[in-house]
Short mmCIF file of C-alpha atoms and ligand atoms in Angstrom, two decimals:
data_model
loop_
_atom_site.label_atom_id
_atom_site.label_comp_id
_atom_site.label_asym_id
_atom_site.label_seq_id
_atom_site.Cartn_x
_atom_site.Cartn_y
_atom_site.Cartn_z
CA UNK A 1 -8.40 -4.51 8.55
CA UNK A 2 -7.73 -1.61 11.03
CA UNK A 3 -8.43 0.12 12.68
CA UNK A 4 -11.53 -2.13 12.10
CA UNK A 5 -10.10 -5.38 12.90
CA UNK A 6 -12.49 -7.89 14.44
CA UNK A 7 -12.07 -9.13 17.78
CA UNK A 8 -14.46 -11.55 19.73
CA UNK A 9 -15.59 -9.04 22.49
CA UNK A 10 -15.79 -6.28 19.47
CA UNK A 11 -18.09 -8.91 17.91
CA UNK A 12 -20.12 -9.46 21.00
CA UNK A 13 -20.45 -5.27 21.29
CA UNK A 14 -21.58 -5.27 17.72
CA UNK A 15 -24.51 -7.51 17.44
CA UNK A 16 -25.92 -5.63 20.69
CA UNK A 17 -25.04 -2.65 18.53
CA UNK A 18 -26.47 -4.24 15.23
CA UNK A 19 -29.75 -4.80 17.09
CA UNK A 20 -30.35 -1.05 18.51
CA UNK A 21 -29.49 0.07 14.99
CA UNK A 22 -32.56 1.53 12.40
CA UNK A 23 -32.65 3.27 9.40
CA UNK A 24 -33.56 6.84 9.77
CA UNK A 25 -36.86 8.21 7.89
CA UNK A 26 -36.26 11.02 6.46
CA UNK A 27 -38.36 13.14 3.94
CA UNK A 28 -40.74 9.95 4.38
CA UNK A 29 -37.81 7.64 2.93
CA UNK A 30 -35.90 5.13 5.39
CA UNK A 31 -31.94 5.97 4.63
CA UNK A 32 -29.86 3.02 3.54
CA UNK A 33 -27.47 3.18 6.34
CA UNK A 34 -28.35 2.67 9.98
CA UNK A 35 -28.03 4.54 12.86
CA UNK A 36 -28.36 4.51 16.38
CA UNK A 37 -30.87 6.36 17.99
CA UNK A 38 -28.60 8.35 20.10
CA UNK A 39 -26.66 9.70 16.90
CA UNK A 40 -27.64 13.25 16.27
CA UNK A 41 -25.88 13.33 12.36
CA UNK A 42 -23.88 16.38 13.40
CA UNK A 43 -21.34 16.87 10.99
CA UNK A 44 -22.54 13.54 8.80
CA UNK A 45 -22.29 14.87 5.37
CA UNK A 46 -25.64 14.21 3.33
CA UNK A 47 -24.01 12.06 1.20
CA UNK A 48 -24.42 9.01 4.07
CA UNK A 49 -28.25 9.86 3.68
CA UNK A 50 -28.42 8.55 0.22
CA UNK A 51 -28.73 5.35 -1.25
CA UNK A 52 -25.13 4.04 -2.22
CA UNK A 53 -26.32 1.91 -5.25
CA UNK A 54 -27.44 5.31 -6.69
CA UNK A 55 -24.23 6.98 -5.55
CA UNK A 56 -22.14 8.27 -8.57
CA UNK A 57 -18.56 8.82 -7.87
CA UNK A 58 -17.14 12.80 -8.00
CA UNK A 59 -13.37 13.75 -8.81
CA UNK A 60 -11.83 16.51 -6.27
CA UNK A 61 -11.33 19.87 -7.93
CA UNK A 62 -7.72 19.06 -9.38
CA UNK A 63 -9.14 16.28 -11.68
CA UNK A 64 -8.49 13.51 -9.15
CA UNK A 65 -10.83 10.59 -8.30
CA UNK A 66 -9.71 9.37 -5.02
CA UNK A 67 -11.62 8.08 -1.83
CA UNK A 68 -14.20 5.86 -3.19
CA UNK A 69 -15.44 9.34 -5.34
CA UNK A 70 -16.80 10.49 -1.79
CA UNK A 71 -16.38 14.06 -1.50
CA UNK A 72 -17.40 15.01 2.35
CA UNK A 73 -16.49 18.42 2.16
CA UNK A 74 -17.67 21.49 -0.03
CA UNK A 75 -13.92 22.32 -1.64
CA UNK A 76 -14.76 25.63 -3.12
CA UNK A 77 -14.92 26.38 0.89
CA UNK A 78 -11.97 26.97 2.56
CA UNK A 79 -11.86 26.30 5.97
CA UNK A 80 -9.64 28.43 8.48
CA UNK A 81 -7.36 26.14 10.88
CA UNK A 82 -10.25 26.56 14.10
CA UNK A 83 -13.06 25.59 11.46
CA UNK A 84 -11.41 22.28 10.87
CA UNK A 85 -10.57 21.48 13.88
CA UNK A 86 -14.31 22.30 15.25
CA UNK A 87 -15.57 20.22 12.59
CA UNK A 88 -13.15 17.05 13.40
CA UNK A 89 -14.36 17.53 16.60
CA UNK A 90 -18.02 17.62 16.17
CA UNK A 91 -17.33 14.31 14.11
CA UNK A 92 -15.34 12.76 16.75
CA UNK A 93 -17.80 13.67 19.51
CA UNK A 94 -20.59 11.89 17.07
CA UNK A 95 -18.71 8.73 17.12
CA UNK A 96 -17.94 8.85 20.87
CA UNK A 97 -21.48 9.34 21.47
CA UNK A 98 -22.74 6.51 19.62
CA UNK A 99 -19.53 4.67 20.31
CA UNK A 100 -20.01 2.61 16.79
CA UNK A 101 -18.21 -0.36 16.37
CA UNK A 102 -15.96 -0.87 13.42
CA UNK A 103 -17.96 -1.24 10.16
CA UNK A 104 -20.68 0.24 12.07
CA UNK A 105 -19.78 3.57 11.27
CA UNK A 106 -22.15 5.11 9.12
CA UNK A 107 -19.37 6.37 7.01
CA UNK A 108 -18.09 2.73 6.56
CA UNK A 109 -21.87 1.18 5.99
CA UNK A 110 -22.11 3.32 3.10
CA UNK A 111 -18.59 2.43 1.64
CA UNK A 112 -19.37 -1.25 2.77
CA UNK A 113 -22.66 -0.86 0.50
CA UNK A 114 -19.75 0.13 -2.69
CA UNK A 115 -17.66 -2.36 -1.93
CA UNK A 116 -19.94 -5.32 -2.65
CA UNK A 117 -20.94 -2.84 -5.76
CA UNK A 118 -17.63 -3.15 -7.06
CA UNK A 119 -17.13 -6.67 -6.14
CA UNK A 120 -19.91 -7.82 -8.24
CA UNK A 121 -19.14 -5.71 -11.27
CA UNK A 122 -15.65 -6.88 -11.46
CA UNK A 123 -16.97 -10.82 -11.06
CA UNK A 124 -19.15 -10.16 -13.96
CA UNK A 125 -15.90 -8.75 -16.07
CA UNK A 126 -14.15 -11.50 -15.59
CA UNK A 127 -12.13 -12.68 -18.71
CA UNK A 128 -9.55 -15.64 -18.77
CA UNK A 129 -7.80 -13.95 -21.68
CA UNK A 130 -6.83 -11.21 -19.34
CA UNK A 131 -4.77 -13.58 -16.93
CA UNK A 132 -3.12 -14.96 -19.48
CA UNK A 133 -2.13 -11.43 -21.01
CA UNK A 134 1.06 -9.35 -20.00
CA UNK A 135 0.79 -6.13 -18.94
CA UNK A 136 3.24 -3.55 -19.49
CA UNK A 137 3.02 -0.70 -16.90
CA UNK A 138 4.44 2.72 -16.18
CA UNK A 139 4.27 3.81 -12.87
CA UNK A 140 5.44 7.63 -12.24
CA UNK A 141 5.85 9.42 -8.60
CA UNK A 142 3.54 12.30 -8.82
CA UNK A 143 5.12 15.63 -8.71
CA UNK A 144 2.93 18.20 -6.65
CA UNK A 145 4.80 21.12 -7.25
CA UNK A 146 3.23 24.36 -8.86
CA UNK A 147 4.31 24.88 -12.69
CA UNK A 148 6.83 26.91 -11.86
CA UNK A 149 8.77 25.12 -9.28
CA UNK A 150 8.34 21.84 -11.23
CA UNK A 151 10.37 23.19 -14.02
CA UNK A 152 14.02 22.59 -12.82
CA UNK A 153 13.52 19.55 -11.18
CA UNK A 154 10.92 17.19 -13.30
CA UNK A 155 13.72 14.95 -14.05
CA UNK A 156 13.99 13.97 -10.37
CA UNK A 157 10.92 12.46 -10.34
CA UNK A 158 11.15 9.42 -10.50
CA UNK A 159 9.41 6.70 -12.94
CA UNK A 160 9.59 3.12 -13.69
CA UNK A 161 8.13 0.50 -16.35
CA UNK A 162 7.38 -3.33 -15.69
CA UNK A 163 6.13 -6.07 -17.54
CA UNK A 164 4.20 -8.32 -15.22
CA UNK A 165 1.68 -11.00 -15.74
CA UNK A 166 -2.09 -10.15 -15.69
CA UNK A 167 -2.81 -13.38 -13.66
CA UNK A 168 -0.56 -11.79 -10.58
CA UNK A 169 -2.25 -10.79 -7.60
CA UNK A 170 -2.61 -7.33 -6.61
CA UNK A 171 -0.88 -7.71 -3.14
CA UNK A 172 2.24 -9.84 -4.65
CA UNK A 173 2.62 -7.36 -7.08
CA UNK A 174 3.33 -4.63 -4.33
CA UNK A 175 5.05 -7.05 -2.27
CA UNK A 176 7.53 -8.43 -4.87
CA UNK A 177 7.70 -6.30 -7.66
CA UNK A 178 6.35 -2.97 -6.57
CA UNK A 179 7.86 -1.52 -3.83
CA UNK A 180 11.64 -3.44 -5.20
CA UNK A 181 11.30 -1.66 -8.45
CA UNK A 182 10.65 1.83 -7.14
CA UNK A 183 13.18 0.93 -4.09
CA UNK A 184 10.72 1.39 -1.47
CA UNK A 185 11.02 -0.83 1.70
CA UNK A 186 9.15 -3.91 1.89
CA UNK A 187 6.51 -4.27 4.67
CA UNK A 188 7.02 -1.14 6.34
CA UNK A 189 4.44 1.40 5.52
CA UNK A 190 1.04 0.60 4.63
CA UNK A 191 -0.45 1.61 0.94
CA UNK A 192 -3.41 1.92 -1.00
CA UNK A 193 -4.29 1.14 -4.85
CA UNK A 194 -6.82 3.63 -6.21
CA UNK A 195 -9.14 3.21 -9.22
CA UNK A 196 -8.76 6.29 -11.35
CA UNK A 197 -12.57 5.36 -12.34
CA UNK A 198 -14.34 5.39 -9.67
CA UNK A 199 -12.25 5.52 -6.92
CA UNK A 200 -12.95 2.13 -5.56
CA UNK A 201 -9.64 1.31 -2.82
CA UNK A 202 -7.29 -1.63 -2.23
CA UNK A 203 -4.95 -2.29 0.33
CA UNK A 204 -3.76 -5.20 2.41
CA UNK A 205 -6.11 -7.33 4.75
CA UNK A 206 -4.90 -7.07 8.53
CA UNK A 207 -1.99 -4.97 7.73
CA UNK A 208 -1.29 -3.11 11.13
CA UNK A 209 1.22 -0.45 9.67
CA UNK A 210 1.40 2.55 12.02
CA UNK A 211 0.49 4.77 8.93
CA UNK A 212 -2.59 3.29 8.37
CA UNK A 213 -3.73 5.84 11.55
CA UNK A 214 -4.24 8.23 8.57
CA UNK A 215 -6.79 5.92 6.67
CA UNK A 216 -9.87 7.53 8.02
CA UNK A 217 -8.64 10.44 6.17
CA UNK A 218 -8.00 8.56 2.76
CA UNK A 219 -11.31 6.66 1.90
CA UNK A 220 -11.46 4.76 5.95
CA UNK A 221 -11.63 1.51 4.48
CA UNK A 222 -10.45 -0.83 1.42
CA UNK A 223 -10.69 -3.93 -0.14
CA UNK A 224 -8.53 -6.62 0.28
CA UNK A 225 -6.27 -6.38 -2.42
CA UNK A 226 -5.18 -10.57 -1.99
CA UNK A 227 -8.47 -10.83 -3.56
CA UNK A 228 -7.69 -9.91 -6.99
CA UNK A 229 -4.97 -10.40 -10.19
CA UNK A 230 -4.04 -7.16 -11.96
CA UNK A 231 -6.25 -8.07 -15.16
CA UNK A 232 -9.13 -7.76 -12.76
CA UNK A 233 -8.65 -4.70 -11.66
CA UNK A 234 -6.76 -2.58 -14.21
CA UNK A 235 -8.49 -0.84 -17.30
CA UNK A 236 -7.73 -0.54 -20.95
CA UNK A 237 -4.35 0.58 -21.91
CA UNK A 238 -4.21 4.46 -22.18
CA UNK A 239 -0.72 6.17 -21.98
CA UNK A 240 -2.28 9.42 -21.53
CA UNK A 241 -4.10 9.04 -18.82
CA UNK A 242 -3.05 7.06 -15.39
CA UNK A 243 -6.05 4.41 -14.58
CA UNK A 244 -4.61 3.16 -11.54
CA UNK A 245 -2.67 5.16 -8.83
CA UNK A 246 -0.81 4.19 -5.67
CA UNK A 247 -0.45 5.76 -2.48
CA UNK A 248 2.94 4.65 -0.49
CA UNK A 249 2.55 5.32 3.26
CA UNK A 250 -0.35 6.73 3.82
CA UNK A 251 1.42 9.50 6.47
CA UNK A 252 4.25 10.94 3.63
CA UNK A 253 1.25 10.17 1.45
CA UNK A 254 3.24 9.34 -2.20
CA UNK A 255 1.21 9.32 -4.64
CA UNK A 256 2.04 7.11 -7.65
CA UNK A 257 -0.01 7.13 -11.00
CA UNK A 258 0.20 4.01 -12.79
CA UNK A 259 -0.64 3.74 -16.44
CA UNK A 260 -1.21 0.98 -18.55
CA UNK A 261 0.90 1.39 -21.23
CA UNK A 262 -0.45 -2.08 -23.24
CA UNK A 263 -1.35 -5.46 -22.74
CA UNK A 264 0.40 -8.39 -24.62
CA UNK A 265 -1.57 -10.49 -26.96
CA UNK A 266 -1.55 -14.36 -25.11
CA UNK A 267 0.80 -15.62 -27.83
CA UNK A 268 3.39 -12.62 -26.67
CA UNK A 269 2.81 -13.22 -22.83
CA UNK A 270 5.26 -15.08 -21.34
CA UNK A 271 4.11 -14.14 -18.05
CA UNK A 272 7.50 -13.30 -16.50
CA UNK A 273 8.20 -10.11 -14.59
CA UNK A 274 10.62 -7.75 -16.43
CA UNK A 275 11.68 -4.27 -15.37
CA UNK A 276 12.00 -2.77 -18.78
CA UNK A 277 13.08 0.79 -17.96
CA UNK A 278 13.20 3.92 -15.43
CA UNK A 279 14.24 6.58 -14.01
CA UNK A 280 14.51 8.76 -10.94
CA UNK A 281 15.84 7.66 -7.64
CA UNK A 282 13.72 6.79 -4.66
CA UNK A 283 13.16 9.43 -2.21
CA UNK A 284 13.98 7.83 1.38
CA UNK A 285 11.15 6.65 3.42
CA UNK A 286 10.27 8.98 5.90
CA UNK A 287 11.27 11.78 3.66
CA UNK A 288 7.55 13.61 4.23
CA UNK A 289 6.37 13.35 0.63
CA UNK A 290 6.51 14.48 -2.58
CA UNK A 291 6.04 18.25 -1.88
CA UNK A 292 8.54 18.51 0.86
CA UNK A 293 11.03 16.03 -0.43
CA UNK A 294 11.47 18.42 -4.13
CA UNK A 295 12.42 20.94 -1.57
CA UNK A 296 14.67 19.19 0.16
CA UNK A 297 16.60 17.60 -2.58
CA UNK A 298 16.93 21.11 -4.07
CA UNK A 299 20.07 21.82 -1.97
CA UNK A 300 21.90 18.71 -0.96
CA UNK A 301 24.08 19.20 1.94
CA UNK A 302 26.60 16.28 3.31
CA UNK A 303 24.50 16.27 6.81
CA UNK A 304 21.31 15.37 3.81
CA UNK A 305 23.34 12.77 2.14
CA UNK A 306 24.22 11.28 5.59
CA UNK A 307 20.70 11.09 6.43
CA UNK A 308 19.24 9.60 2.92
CA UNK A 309 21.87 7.11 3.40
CA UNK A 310 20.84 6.23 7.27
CA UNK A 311 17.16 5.89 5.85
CA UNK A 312 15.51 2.54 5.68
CA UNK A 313 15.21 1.83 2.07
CA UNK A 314 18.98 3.21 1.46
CA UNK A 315 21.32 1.81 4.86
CA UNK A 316 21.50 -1.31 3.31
CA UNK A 317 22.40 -0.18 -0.66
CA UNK A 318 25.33 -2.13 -1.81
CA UNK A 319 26.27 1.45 -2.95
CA UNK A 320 26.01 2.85 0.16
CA UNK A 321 27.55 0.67 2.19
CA UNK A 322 30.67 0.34 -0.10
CA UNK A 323 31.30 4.06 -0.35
CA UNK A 324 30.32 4.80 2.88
CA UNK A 325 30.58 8.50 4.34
CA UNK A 326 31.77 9.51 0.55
CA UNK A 327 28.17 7.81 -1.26
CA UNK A 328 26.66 11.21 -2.71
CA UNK A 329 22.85 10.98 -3.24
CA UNK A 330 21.50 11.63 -6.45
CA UNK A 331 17.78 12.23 -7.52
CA UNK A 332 18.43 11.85 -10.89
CA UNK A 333 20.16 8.66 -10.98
CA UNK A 334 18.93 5.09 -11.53
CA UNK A 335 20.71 1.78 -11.39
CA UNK A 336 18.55 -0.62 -13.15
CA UNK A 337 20.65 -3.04 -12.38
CA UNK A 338 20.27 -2.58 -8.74
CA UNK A 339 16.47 -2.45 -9.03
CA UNK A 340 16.35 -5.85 -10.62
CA UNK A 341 18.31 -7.00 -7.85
CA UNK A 342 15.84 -6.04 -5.39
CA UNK A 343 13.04 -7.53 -7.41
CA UNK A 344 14.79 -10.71 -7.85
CA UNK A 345 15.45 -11.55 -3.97
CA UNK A 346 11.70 -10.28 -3.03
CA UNK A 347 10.21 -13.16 -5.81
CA UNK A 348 12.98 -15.82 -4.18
CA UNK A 349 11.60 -14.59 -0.74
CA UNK A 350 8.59 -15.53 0.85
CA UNK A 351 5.36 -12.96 1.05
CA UNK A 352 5.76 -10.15 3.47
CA UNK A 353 3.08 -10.34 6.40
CA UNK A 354 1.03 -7.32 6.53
CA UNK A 355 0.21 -7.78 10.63
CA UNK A 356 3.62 -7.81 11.39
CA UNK A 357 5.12 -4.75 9.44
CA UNK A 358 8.89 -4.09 10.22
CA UNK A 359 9.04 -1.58 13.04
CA UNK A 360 11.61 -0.10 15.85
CA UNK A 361 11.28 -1.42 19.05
CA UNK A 362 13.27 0.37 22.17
CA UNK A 363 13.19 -1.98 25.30
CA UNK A 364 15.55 -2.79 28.19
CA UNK A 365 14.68 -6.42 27.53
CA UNK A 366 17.58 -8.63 25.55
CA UNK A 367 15.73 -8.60 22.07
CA UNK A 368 17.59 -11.51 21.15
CA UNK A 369 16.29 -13.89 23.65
CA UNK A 370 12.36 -11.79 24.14
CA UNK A 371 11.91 -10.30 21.06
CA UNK A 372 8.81 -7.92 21.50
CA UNK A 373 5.77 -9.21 23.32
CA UNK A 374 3.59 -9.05 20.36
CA UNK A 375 2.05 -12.55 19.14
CA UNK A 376 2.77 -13.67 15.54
CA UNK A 377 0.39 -15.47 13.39
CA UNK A 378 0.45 -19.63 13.11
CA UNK A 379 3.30 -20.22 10.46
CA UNK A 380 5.19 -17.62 11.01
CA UNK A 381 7.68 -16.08 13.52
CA UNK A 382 9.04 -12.42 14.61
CA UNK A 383 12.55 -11.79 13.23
CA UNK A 384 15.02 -9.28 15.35
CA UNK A 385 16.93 -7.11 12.87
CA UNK A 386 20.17 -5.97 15.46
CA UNK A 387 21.31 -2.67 15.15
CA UNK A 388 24.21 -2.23 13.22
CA UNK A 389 22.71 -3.87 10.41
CA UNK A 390 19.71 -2.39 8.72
CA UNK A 391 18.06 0.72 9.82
CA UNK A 392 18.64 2.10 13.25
CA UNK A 393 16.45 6.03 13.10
CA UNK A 394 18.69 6.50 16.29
CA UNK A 395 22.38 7.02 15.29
CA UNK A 396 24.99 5.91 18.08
CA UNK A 397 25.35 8.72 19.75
CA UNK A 398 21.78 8.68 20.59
CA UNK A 399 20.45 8.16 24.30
CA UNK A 400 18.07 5.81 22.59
CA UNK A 401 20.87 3.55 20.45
CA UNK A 402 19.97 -0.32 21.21
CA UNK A 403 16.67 0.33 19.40
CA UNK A 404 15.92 -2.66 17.53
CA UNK A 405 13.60 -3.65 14.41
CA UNK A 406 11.29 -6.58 13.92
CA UNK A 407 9.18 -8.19 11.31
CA UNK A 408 7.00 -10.93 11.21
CA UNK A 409 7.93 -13.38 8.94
CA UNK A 410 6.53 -16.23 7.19
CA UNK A 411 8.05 -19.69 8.35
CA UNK A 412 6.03 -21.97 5.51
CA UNK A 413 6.12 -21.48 1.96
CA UNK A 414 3.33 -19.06 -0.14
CA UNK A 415 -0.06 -19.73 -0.62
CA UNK A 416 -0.66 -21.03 -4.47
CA UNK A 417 -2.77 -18.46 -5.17
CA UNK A 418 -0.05 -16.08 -4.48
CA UNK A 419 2.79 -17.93 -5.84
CA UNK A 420 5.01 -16.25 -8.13
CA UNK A 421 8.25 -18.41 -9.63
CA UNK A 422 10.55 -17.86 -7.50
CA UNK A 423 12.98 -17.14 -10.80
CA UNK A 424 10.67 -15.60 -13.04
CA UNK A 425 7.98 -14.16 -10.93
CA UNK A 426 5.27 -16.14 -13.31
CA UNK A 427 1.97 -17.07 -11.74
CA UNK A 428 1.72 -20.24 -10.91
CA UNK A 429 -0.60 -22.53 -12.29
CA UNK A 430 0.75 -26.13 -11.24
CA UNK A 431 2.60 -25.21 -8.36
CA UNK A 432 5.88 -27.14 -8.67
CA UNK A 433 8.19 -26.71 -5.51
CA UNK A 434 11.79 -26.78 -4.83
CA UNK A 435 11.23 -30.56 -3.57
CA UNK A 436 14.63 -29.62 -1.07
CA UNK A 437 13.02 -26.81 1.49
CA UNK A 438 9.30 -26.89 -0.36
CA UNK A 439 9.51 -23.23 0.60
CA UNK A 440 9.78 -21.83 -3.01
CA UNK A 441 8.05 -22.86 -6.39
CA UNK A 442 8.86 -22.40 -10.26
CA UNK A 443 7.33 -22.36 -12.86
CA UNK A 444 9.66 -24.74 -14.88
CA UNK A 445 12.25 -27.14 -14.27
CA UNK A 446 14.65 -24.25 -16.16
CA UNK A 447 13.54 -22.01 -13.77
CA UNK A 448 14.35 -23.99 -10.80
CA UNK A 449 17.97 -24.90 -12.71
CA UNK A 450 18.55 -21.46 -13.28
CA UNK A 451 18.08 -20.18 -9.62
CA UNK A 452 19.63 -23.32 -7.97
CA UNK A 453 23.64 -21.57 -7.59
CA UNK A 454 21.19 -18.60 -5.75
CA UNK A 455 18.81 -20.73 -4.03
CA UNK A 456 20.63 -23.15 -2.73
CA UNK A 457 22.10 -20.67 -0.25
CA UNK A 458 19.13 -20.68 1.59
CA UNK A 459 17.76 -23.98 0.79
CA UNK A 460 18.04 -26.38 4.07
CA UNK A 461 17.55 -29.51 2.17
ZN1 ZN B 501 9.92 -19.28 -13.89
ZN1 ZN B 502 14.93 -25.31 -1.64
#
């Protein structure tokens, strides 16, 4: 995952690395992690001196347990603007010096070390029951406004609630049910899942959004979240508390809490993804977060509604594009309707590709006939979105209209274990596929009947 990804002459570097690298002694005890001899520990904070299978996670000062429950910095300090920016640089020098490798960082060892932790306990929990059990969630944007600004515009803030199957995998469910339901974009910003117990991390494997630049500031590395189903990873039901949050682009930083409202009993779980309920509507992506967005929706001007509506996840809202100039934005508005929409073509769509999030290009190349020199992965292929359809963050009058977006896309049909039906958005257990395309499965042959007057659209059988 980056900025750690692998690469054969990164893997030559790090074995010669790997072999220079010893634990240091100190107060007559080796430290877990390993360092190289060069590395002075300036600016390491003790906590990478311990032992991470004694390490017991700590929530920040406002109640939150975020970043793996690793708190590097004293918080009851407050650092001017020059003290920060002496101490990023002490830590930036340390790493130039050694010039660590990836996972090599000590910082990373020692979140490496709670990683398997975590891994382990959540194989022993393990419960079949779970997978087969509904889960009813609420997921609410955080508001980070003091008390007193917060009270004229809580209502704005937007929430939603889903029933989805505890057998779904964390990464579809962002994918395909998600990011539709709050009316984020897919596959354009990168995003973490957070344990509210102990701060353990998720996010997607190989996902090379340009956000992700931020993630050595939020917790440096994750687990892959492909590698787990919701009843894995979420906790009892508790509507007071949330025991799950999510962070949506990791720059604007949204944070989400997600509470688990209840799971069904087996004989009540249908497994089939519902939106029940919600409210709110979506701030636009790019909109700088929670903090700055409540400000900026506080006033709407026309030149504000113009932009919303030019914003990725809103250019291309039926709604927008039938009233046009005239569509008014409002914060306190949701079309349910709409939202199942969006949730409905994600689960009759294949999975979005994490290395090849949608992104603007600018080029004097023909992006229809070269688009973009990057490589895309076997099984898949980069798509050209032209301007004039979709998102284009430089309106016509711009010296720099002709930008152009791509996406990787997937060319073959889902893995099983990530197959939802492509009507329902049940887990699959005996993958039966549209026998047509064999691009998209169901669950049932009612399923597939249902979605044939949508599917067959795109079905080239
Ligand atoms: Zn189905
Ligand atoms: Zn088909």
């Amino acid at each position: 995952m980056p900025p750690y990804a692998p690469t054969p002459e990164s893997n030559k570097y790090k074995k010669q690395q790997e072999k220079l690298m010893r634990p240091r002694v100190i107060n007559g005890k080796p430290t877990f992690i390993k360092f190289l001899p060069q590395d002075d520990l300036v600016a390491l904070h003790p906590v990478y001196l311990t032992d991470p299978n004694d390490f017991t996670p700590r929530r920040q000062r406002n109640g939150d347990m975020l970043e793996w429950g690793i708190i590097e910095r004293d918080e009851a300090v407050e650092l001017n603007m020059m003290q920060t920016i002496e101490l990023r640089r002490q830590q930036d020098s340390r790493m130039a010096k050694c010039m660590y490798h990836g996972s090599l960082v000590p910082e990373v060892q020692f979140i490496n070390a709670l990683m398997e932790r975590k891994k382990a306990k959540i194989a022993a929990a393990r419960d079949p029951q779970r997978e087969a059990s509904d889960y009813v969630l609420t997921v609410r944007l955080r508001n980070r406004l003091s008390d007193t600004e917060r009270a004229s515009c809580t209502s704005a803030v937007m929430w939603r609630r889903i029933k989805v199957s505890g057998a779904t995998k964390l990464s579809v469910f962002q994918d395909k049910i998600l990011a539709p339901a709050l009316g984020w974009t897919r596959n354009y910003h990168g995003y973490l899942f957070v344990d509210d117990s102990d701060g353990t991390q998720y996010g997607a494997d190989g996902g090379s959004h340009i956000d992700l630049m931020h993630l050595k500031d939020n917790g440096r590395t994750y687990l892959d979240d492909h590698e787990f189903t919701l009843a894995e990873i979420l906790p009892q039901p508790d509507t007071n508390k949330p025991g799950f949050h999510y962070i949506y682009d990791l720059g604007d930083y949204w944070l989400h809490d997600i509470y688990v409202e209840s799971i069904l009993p087996v004989s009540e779980s249908d497994g089939k993804v519902v939106l029940l309920a919600g409210g709110g509507a979506c701030p636009r992506e790019d909109g700088q977060g929670c903090h700055n967005w409540i400000k900026y929706i506080a006033s709407l001007t026309p030149a504000k509604h113009a932009e919303i509506a030019r914003s990725m996840n809103y250019c291309d809202d039926p709604e927008v594009r039938r009233l046009g100039s005239q569509w008014r934005f409002d914060p306190h508005t949701f079309d349910l309707a709409a939202a199942r929409t969006r949730i409905a073509t994600a689960l009759a769509s294949p999975a979005s590709v994490p290395s090849g999030p949608k992104k603007t290009s600018i080029g004097m190349t023909n992006p229809f006939t070269h688009p973009g020199g990057d490589s895309a992965p076997k099984g898949t292929h980069r798509t050209v979105i032209p301007s004039g359809i979709g998102f284009n963050p430089f309106g016509k009058n711009s010296a720099l209209h002709g930008a152009f977006q791509t996406e990787v896309v997937r060319d073959r049909r889902d893995t099983r274990a990530s197959a939802l039906c492509a009507h329902c958005g049940k887990p699959i257990a005996k993958p039966k596929m549209c026998s047509a395309c064999r691009k998209v499965y169901y669950c049932d042959q009612d399923c597939q009947k249902t979605h044939w007057k949508e599917h067959k659209r795109q079905c080239v059988g």
